[in-house]
Short mmCIF file of C-alpha atoms in Angstrom, two decimals:
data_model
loop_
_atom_site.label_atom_id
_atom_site.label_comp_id
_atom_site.label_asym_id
_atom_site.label_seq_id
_atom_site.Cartn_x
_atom_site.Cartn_y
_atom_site.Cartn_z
CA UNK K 1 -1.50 -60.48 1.11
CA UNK K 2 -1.04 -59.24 -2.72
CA UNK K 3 -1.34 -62.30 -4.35
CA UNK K 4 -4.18 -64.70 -4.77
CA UNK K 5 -3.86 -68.07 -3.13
CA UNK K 6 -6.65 -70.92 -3.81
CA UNK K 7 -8.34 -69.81 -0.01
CA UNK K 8 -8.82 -65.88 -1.51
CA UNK K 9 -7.99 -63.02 -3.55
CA UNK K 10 -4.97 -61.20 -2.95
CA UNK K 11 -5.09 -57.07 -2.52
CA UNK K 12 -4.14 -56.57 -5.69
CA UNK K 13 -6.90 -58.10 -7.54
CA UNK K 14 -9.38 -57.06 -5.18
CA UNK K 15 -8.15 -53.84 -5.76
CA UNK K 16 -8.10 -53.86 -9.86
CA UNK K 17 -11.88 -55.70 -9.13
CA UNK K 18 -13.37 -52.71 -7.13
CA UNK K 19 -11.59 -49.86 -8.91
CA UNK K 20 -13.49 -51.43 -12.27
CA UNK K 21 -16.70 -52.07 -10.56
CA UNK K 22 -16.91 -48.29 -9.54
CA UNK K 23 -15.88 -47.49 -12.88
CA UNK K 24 -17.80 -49.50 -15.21
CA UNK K 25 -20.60 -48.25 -13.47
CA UNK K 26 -19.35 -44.57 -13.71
CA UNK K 27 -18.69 -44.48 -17.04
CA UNK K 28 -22.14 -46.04 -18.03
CA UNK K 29 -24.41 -43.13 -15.67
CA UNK K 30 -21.78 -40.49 -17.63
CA UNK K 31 -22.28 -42.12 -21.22
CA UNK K 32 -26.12 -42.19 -20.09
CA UNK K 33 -26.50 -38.47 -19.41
CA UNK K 34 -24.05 -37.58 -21.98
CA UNK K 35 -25.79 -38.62 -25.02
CA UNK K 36 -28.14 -36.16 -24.43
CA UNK K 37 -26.42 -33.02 -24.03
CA UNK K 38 -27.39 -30.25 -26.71
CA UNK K 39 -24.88 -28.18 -28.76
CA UNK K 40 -24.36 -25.54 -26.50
CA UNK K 41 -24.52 -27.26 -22.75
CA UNK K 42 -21.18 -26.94 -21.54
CA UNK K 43 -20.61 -30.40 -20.93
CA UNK K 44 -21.19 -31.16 -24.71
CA UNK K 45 -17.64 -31.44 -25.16
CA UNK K 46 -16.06 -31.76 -21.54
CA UNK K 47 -18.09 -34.81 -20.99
CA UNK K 48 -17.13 -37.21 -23.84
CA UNK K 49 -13.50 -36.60 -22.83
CA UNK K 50 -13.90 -37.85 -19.17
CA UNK K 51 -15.69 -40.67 -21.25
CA UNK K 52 -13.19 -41.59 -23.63
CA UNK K 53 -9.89 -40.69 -21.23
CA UNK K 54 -11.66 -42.91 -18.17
CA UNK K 55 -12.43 -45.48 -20.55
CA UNK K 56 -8.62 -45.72 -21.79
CA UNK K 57 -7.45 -46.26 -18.61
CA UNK K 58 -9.77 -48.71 -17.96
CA UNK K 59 -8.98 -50.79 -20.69
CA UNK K 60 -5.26 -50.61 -20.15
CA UNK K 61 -6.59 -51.99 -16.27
CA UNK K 62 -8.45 -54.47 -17.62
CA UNK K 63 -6.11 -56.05 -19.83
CA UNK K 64 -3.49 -55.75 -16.90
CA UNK K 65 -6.50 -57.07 -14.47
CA UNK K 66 -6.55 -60.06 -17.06
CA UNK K 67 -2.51 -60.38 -17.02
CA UNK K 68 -2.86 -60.49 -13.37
CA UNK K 69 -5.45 -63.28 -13.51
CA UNK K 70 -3.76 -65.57 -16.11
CA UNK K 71 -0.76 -65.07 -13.41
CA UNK K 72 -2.63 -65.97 -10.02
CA UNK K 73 -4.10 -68.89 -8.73
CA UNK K 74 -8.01 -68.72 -8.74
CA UNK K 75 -9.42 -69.15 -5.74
CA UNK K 76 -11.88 -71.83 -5.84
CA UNK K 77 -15.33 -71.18 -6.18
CA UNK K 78 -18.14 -72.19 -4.10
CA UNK K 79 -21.59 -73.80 -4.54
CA UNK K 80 -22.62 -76.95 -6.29
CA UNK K 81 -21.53 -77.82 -9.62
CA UNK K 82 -23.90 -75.94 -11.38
CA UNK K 83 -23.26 -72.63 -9.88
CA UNK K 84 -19.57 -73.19 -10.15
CA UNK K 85 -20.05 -73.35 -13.90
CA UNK K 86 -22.17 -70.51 -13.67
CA UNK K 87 -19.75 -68.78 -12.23
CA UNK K 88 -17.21 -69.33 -14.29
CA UNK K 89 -19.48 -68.64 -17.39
CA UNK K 90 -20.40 -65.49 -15.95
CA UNK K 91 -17.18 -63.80 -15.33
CA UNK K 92 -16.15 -65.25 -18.74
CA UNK K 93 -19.20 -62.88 -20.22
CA UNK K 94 -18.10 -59.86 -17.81
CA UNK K 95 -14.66 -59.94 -19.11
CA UNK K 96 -16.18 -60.21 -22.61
CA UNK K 97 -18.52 -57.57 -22.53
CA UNK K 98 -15.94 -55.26 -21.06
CA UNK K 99 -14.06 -55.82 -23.23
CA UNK K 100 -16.77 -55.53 -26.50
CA UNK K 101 -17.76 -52.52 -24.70
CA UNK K 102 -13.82 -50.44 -24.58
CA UNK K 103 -13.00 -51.84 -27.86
CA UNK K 104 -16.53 -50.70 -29.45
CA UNK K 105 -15.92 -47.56 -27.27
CA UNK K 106 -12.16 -47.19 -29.04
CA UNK K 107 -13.35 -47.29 -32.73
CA UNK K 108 -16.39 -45.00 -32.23
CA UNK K 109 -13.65 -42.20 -31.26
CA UNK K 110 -11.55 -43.53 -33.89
CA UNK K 111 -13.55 -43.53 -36.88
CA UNK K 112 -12.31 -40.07 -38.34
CA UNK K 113 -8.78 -41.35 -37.83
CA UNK K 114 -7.77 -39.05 -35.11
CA UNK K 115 -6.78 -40.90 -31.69
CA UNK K 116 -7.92 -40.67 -28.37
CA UNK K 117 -6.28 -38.19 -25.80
CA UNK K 118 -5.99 -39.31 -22.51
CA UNK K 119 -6.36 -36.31 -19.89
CA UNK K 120 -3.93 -34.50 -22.02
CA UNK K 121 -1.27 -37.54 -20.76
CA UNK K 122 -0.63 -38.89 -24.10
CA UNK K 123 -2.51 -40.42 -27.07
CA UNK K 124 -3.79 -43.62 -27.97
CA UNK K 125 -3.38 -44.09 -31.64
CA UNK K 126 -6.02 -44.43 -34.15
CA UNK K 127 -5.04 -47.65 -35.19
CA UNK K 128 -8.23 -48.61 -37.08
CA UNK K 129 -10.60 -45.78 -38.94
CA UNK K 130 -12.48 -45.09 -41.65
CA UNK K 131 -14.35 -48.51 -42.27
CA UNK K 132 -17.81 -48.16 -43.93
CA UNK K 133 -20.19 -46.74 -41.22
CA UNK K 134 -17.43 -47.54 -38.07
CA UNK K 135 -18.96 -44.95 -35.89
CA UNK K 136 -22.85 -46.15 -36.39
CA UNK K 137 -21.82 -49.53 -36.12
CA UNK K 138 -19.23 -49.51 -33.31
CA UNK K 139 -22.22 -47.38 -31.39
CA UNK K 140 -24.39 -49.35 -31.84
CA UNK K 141 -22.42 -52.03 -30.44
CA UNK K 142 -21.23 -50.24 -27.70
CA UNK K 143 -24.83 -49.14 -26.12
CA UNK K 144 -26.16 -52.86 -26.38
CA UNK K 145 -22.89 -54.35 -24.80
CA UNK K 146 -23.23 -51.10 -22.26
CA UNK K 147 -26.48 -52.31 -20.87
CA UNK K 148 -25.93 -56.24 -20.89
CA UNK K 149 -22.86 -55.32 -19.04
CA UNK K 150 -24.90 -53.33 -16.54
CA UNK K 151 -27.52 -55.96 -16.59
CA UNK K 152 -25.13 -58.77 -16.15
CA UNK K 153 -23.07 -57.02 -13.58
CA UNK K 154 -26.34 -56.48 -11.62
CA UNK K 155 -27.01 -60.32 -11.63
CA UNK K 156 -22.78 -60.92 -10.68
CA UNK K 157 -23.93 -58.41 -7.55
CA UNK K 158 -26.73 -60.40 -6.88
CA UNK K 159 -25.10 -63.40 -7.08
CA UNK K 160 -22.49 -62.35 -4.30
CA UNK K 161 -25.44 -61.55 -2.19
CA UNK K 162 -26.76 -64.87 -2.58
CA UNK K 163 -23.93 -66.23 -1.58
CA UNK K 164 -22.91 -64.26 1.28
CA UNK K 165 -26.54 -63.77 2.68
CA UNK K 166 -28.82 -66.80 1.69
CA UNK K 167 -25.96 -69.60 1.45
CA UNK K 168 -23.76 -68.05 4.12
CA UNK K 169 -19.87 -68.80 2.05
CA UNK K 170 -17.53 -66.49 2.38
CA UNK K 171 -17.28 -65.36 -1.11
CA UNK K 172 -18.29 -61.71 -0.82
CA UNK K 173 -15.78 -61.12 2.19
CA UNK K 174 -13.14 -62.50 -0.12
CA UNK K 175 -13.25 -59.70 -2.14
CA UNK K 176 -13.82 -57.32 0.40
CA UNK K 177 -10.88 -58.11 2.41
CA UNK K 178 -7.57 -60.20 1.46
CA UNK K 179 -6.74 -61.39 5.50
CA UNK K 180 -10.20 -62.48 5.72
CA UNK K 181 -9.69 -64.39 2.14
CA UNK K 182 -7.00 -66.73 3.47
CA UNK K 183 -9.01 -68.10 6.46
CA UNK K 184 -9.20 -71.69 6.18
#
């Protein structure tokens, strides 16, 4: 029931896959109304540090979500043989983007060279700073990667619809619920 077999996704990817869906989408509506806070809201400063201490933990989950991946069996996908590559290319440029997106995310809060409290936990260290225009550059990056991601998760959400509604396979209830995913 944790693991992944080739019939469905175990709990714990189904868990790592929802807990990033909600987030992703989280942190994009917060980075949204964030960028235009004035001076003296009183979010101006609260707000960047959910941001930045959300997005941390995310990347550490997505990098363990990968781990997990690499680790598992993939279920196999269904469809013809185009949508099977178009599956695989899409999650390929999810993963991507993500990770563009935390990494582009990381060296905007990093430019000055100070590094990136999470919740007060600890600190990730400013391991790269101070590069000609890294904070314009890395922002821009991050904002366009932000909204392909959205844009391309929207189509991945579509997609399972599709599936699940027009096609009638099983591959939404997969990764809704691991007993369901082993049924032959």
């Amino acid at each position: 029931m944790w693991r992944n077999t080739r019939s469905g996704w175990g709990l714990i990817s189904i868990a790592l896959h929802w807990l990033s869906a909600v987030t992703i989408f989280g942190l994009f509506a917060l980075g949204w109304w964030m960028v235009d806070l004035s001076y003296f809201h009183a979010w101006y400063n609260l707000a960047p540090w959910w941001h930045r201490s959300i997005g941390m933990l995310l990347l550490f989950a997505t990098l363990l979500r990968l781990a997990w991946r690499f680790m598992q069996p993939t279920p196999a996908a269904q469809g013809g043989r185009f949508e099977r590559l178009a599956a695989h290319l899409g999650h390929t440029a999810l993963y991507g983007l993500l990770l563009v997106v935390m990494i582009s995310g990381y060296l905007i809060s990093t430019a000055r060279g100070r590094g990136i409290s999470v919740f007060d936990w600890f600190e990730v260290p400013a391991l790269i700073s101070r590069l000609p225009n890294q904070e314009s550059i890395a922002g821009e990056i991050h904002w366009y990667s932000s909204l392909a991601l959205m844009v391309l998760a929207g189509g991945h959400a579509l997609a399972a619809f599709k599936h699940h509604f027009l096609d009638r396979h099983d591959t939404l209830t997969r990764m809704l619920n691991p007993s369901r995913s082993r049924r032959g």
